Short mmCIF file of N, CA and C and ligand atoms in Angstrom, two decimals:
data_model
loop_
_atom_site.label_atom_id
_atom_site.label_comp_id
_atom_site.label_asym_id
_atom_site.label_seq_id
_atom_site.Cartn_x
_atom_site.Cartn_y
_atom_site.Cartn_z
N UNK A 1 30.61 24.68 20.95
CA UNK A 1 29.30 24.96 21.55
C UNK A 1 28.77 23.68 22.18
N UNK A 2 28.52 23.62 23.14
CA UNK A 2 27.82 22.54 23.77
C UNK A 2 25.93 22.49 23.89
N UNK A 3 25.55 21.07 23.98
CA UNK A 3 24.03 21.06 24.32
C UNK A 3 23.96 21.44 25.91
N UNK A 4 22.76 22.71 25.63
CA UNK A 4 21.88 22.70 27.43
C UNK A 4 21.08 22.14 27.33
N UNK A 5 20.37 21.99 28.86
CA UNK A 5 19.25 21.70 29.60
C UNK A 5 19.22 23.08 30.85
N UNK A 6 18.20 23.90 30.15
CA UNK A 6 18.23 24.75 31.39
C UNK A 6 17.00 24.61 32.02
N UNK A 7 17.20 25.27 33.10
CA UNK A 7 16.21 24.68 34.82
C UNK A 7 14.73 25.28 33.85
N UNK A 8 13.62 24.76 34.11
CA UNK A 8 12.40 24.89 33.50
C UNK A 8 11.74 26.24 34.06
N UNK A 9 12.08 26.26 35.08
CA UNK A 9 11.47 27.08 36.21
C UNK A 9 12.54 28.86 35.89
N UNK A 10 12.25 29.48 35.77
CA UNK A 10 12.35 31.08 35.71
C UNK A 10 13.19 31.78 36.74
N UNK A 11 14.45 31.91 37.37
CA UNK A 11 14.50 32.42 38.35
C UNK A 11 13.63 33.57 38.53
N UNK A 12 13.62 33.83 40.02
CA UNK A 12 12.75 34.49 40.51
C UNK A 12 12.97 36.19 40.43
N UNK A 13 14.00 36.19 40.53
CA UNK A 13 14.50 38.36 39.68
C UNK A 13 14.03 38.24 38.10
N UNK A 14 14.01 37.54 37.86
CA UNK A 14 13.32 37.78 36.68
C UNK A 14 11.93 37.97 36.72
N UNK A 15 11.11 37.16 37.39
CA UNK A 15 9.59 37.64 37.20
C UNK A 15 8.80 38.86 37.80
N UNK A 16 9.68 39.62 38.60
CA UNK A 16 9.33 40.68 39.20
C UNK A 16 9.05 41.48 38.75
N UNK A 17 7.79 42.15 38.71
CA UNK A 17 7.30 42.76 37.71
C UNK A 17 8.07 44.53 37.48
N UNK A 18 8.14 44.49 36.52
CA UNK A 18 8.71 46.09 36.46
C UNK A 18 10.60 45.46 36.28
N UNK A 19 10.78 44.60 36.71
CA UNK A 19 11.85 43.74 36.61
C UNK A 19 12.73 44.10 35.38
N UNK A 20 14.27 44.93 35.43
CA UNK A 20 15.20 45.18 33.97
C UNK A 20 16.32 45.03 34.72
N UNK A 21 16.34 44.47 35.35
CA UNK A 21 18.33 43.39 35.04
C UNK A 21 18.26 41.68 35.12
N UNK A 22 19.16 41.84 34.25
CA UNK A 22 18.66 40.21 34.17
C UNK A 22 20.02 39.43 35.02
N UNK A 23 21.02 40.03 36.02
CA UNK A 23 22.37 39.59 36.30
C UNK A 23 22.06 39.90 37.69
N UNK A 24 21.09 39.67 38.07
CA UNK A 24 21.06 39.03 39.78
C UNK A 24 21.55 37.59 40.56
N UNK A 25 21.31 37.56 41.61
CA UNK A 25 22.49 36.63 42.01
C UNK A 25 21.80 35.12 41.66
N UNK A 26 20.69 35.15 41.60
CA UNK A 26 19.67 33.59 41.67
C UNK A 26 19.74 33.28 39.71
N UNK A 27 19.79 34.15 38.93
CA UNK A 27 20.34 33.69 37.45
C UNK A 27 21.59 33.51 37.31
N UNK A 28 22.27 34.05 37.80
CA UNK A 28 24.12 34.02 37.60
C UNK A 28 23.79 32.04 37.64
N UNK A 29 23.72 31.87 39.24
CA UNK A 29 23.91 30.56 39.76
C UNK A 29 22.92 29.62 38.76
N UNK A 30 21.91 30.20 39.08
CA UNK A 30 20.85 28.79 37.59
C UNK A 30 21.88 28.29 36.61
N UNK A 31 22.16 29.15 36.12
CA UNK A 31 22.94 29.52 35.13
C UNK A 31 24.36 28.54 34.85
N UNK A 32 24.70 29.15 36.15
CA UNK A 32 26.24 28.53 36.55
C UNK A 32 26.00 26.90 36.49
N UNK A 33 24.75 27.13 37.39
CA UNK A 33 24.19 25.16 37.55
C UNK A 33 23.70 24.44 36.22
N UNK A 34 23.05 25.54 35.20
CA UNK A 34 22.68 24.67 33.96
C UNK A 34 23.79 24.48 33.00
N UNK A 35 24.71 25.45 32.90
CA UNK A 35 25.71 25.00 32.25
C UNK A 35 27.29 24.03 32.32
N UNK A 36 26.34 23.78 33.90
CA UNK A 36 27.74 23.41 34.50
C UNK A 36 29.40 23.70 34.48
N UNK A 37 28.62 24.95 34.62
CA UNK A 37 30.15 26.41 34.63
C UNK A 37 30.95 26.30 33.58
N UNK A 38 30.17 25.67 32.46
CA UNK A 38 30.80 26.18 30.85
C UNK A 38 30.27 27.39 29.91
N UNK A 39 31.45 27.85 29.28
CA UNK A 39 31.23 29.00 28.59
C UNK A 39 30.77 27.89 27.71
N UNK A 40 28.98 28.63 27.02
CA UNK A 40 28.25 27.80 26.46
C UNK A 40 28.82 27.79 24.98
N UNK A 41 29.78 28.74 24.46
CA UNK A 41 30.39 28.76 22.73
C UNK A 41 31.81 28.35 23.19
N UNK A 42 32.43 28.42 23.52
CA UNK A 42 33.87 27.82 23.50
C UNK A 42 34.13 26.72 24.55
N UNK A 43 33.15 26.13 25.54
CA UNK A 43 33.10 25.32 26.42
C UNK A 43 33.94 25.49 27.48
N UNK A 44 34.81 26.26 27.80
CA UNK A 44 35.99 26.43 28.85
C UNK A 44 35.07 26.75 29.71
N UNK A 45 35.69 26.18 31.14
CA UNK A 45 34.88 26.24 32.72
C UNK A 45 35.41 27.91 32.62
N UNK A 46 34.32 28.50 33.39
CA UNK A 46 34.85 29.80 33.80
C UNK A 46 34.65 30.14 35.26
N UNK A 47 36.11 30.10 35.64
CA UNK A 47 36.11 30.19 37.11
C UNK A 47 35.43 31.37 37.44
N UNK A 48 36.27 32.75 37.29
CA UNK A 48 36.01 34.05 37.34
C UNK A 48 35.27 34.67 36.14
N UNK A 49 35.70 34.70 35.18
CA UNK A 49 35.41 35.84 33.99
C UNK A 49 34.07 35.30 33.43
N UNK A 50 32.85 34.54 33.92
CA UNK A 50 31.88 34.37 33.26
C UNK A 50 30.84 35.98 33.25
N UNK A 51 29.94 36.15 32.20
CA UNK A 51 29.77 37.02 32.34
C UNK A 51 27.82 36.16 31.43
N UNK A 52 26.80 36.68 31.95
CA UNK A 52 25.54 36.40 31.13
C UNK A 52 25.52 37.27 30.14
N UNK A 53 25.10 35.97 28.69
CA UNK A 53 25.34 36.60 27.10
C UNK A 53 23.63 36.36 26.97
N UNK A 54 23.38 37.05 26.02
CA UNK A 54 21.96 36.95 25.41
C UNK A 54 22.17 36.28 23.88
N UNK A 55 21.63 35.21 24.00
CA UNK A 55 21.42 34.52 22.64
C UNK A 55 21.64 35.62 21.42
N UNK A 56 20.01 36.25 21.86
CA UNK A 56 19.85 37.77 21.05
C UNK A 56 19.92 38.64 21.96
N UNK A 57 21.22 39.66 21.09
CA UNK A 57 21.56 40.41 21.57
C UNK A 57 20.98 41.33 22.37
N UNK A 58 20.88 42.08 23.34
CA UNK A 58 19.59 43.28 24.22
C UNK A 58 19.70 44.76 23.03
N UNK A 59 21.01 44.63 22.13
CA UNK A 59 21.04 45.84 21.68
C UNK A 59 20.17 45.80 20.41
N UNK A 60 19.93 44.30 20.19
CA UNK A 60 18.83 44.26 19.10
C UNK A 60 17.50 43.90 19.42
N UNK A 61 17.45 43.28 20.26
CA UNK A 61 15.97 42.84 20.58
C UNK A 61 15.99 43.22 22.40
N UNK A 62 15.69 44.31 22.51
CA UNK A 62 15.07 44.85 23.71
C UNK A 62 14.31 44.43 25.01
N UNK A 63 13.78 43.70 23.82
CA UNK A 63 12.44 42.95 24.63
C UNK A 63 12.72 41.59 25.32
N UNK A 64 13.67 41.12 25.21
CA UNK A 64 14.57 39.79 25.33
C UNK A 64 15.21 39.96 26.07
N UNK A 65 15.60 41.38 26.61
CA UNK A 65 16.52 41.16 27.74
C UNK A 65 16.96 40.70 29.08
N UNK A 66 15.47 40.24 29.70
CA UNK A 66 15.41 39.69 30.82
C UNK A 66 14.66 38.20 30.37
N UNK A 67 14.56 38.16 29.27
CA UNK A 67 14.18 36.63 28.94
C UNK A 67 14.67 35.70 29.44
N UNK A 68 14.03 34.50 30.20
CA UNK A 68 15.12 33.46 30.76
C UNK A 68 15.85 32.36 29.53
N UNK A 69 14.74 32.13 28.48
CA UNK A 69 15.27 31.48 27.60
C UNK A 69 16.36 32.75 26.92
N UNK A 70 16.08 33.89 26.97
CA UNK A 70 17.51 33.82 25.81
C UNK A 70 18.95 34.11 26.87
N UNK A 71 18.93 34.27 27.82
CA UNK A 71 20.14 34.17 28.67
C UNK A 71 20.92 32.69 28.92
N UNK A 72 22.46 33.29 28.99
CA UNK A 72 23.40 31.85 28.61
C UNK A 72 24.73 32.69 29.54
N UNK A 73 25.57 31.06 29.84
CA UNK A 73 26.30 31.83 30.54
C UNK A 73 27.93 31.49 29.51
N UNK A 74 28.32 32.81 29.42
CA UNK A 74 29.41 32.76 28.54
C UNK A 74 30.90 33.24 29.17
N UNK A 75 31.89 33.36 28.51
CA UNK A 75 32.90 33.77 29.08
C UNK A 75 33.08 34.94 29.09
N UNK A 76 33.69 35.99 29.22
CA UNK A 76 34.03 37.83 28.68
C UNK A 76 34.41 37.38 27.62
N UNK A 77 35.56 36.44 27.47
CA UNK A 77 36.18 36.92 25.78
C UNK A 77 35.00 36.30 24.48
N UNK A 78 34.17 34.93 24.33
CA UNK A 78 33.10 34.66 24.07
C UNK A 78 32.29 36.48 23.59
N UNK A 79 31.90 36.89 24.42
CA UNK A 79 30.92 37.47 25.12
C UNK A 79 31.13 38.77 24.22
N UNK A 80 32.18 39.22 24.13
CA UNK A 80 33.35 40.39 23.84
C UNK A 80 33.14 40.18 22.11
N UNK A 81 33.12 38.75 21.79
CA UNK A 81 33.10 38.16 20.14
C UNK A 81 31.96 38.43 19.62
N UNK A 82 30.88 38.01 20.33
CA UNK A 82 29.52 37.79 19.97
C UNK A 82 28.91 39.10 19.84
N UNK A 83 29.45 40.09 20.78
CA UNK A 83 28.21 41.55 20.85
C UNK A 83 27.25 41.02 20.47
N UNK A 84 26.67 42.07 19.29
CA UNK A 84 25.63 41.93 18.83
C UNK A 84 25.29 41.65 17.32
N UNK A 85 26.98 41.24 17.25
CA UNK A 85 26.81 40.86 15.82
C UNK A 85 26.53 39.65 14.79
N UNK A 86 25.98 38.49 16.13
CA UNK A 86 25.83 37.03 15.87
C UNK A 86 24.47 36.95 16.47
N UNK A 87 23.29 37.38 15.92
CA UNK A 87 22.14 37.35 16.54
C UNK A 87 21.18 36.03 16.13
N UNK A 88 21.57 35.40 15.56
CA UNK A 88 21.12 34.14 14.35
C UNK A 88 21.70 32.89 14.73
N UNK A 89 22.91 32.77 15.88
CA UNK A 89 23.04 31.24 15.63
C UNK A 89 22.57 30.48 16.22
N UNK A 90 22.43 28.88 16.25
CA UNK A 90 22.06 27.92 16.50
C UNK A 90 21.63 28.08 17.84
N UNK A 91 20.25 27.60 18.87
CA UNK A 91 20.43 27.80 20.40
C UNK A 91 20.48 26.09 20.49
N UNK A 92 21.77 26.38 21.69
CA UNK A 92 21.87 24.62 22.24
C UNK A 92 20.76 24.35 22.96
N UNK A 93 20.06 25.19 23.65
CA UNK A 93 18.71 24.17 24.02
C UNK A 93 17.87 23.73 23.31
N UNK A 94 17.65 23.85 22.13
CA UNK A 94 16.47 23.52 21.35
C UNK A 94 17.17 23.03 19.85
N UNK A 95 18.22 23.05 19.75
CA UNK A 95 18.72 22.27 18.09
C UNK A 95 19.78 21.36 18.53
N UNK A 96 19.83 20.65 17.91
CA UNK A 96 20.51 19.39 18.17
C UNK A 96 21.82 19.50 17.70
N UNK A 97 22.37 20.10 18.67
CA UNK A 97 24.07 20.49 18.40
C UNK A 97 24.72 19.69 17.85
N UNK A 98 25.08 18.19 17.99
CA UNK A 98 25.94 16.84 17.63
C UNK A 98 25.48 17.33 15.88
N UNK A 99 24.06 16.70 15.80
CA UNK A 99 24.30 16.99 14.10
C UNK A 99 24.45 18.46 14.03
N UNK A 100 24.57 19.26 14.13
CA UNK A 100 25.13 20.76 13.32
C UNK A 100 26.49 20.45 13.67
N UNK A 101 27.02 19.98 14.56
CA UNK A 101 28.66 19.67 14.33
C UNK A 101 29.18 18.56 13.40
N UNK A 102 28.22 17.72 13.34
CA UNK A 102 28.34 16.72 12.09
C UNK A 102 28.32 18.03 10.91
N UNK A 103 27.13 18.55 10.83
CA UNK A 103 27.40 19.67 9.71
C UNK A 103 28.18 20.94 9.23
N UNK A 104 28.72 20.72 10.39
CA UNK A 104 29.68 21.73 10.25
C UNK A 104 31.14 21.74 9.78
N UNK A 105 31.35 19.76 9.72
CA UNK A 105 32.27 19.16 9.13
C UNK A 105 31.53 19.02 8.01
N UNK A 106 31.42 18.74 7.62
CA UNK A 106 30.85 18.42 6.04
C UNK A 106 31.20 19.85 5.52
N UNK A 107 30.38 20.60 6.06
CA UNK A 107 30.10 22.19 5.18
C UNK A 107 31.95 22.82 5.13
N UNK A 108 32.84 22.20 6.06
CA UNK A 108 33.81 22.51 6.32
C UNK A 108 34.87 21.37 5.03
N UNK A 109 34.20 20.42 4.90
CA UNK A 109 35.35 19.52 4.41
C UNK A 109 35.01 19.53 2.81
N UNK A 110 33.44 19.87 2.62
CA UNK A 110 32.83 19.40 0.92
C UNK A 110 32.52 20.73 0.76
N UNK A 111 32.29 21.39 1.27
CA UNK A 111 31.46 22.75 1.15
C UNK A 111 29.40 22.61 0.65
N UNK A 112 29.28 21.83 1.27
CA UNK A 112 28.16 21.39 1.67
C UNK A 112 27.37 21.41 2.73
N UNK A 113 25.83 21.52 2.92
CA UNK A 113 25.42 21.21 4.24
C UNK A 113 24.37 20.42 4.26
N UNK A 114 23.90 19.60 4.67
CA UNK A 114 22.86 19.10 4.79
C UNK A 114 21.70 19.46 6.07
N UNK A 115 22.04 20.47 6.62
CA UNK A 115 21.44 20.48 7.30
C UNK A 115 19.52 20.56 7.00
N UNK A 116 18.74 20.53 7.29
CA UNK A 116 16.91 20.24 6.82
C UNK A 116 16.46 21.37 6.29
N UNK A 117 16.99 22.50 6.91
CA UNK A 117 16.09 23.76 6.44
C UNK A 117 17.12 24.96 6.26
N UNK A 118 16.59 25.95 5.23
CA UNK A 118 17.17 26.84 4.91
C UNK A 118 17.52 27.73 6.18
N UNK A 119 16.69 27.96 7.09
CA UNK A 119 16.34 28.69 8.39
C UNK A 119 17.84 28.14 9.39
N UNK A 120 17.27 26.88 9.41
CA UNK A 120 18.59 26.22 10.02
C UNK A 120 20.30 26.55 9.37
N UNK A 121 19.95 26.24 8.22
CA UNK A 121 21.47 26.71 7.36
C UNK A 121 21.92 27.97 7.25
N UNK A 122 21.51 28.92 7.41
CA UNK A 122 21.64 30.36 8.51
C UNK A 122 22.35 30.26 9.84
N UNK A 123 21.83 29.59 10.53
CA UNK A 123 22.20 29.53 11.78
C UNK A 123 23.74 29.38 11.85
N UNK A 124 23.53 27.70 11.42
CA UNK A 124 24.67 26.96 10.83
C UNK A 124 25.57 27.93 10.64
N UNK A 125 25.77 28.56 9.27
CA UNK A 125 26.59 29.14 8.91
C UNK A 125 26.96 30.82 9.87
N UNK A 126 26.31 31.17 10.61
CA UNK A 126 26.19 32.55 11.28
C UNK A 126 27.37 31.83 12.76
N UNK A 127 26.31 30.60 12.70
CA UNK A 127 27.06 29.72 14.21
C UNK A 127 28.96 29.78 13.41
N UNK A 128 29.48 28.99 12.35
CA UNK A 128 30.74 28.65 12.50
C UNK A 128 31.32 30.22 12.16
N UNK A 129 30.87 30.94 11.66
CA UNK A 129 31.19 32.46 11.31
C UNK A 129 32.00 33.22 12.95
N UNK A 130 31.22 32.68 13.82
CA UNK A 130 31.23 32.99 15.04
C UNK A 130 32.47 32.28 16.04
N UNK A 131 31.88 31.10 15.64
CA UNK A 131 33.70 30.24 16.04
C UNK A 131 34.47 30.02 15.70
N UNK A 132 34.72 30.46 14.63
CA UNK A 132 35.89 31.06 13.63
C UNK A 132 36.37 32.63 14.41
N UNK A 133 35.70 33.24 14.87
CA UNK A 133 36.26 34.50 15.55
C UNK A 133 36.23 33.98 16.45
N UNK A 134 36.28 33.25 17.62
CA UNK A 134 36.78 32.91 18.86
C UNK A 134 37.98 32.34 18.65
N UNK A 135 38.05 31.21 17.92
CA UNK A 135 38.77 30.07 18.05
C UNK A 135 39.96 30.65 16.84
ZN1 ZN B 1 33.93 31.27 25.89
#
């Protein structure tokens, strides 16, 4: 999983009011540009097969589906892993990926985590649950 920085600004199919697809051509590219054409869970460039994943899933949270924060750009096979059955892990824009990969060795090598909060140690553990089925 890698850290983002995504564009601050909203593409513009998204704010249109009455607005329900979130895979127009001005998010694909944000997208493409914030991640710098990495599948954001397994990191591989995706030439062709990228496909926009929702953090949280649309089949669970509805209301999220045209969200700009929860859209990410992932690969099909990623994408294919995650459904909707990893609705909990870690988001690289806002948690500090390096230490949860520090923790993810630890929790991997001692069976330990240190990570700060119980909330977080969810994630954590939902996150390697998840790259364990990719990888
Ligand atoms: Zn991937």
């Amino acid at each position: 999983m890698i850290r983002l920085t995504k564009s601050v600004e909203t593409p513009p199919s998204l704010l249109v009011v009455g607005n329900s697809t979130y895979n127009q051509q001005d998010v694909v590219s944000q997208l493409i540009e914030d991640h710098k054409g990495k599948c954001y869970l397994c990191e591989r460039i995706c030439i062709t097969d990228y496909e926009i994943e929702h953090l949280k899933s649309s089949a669970n949270k509805r209301e999220l589906n045209t969200s700009w924060d929860n859209l990410f750009l992932s690969c099909s096979y990623c994408n294919r892993k995650k459904l909707q059955l990893f609705d909990n892990i870690v988001n690289p824009t806002t948690q500090n990926i390096e230490e949860i990969i520090q923790c993810v060795h630890l929790a991997e090598n001692k069976n330990i985590c240190f990570c700060s909060n119980e909330l977080e140690n969810q994630q954590v553990e939902e996150t390697i649950n998840l790259l364990h089925r990719i990888f």
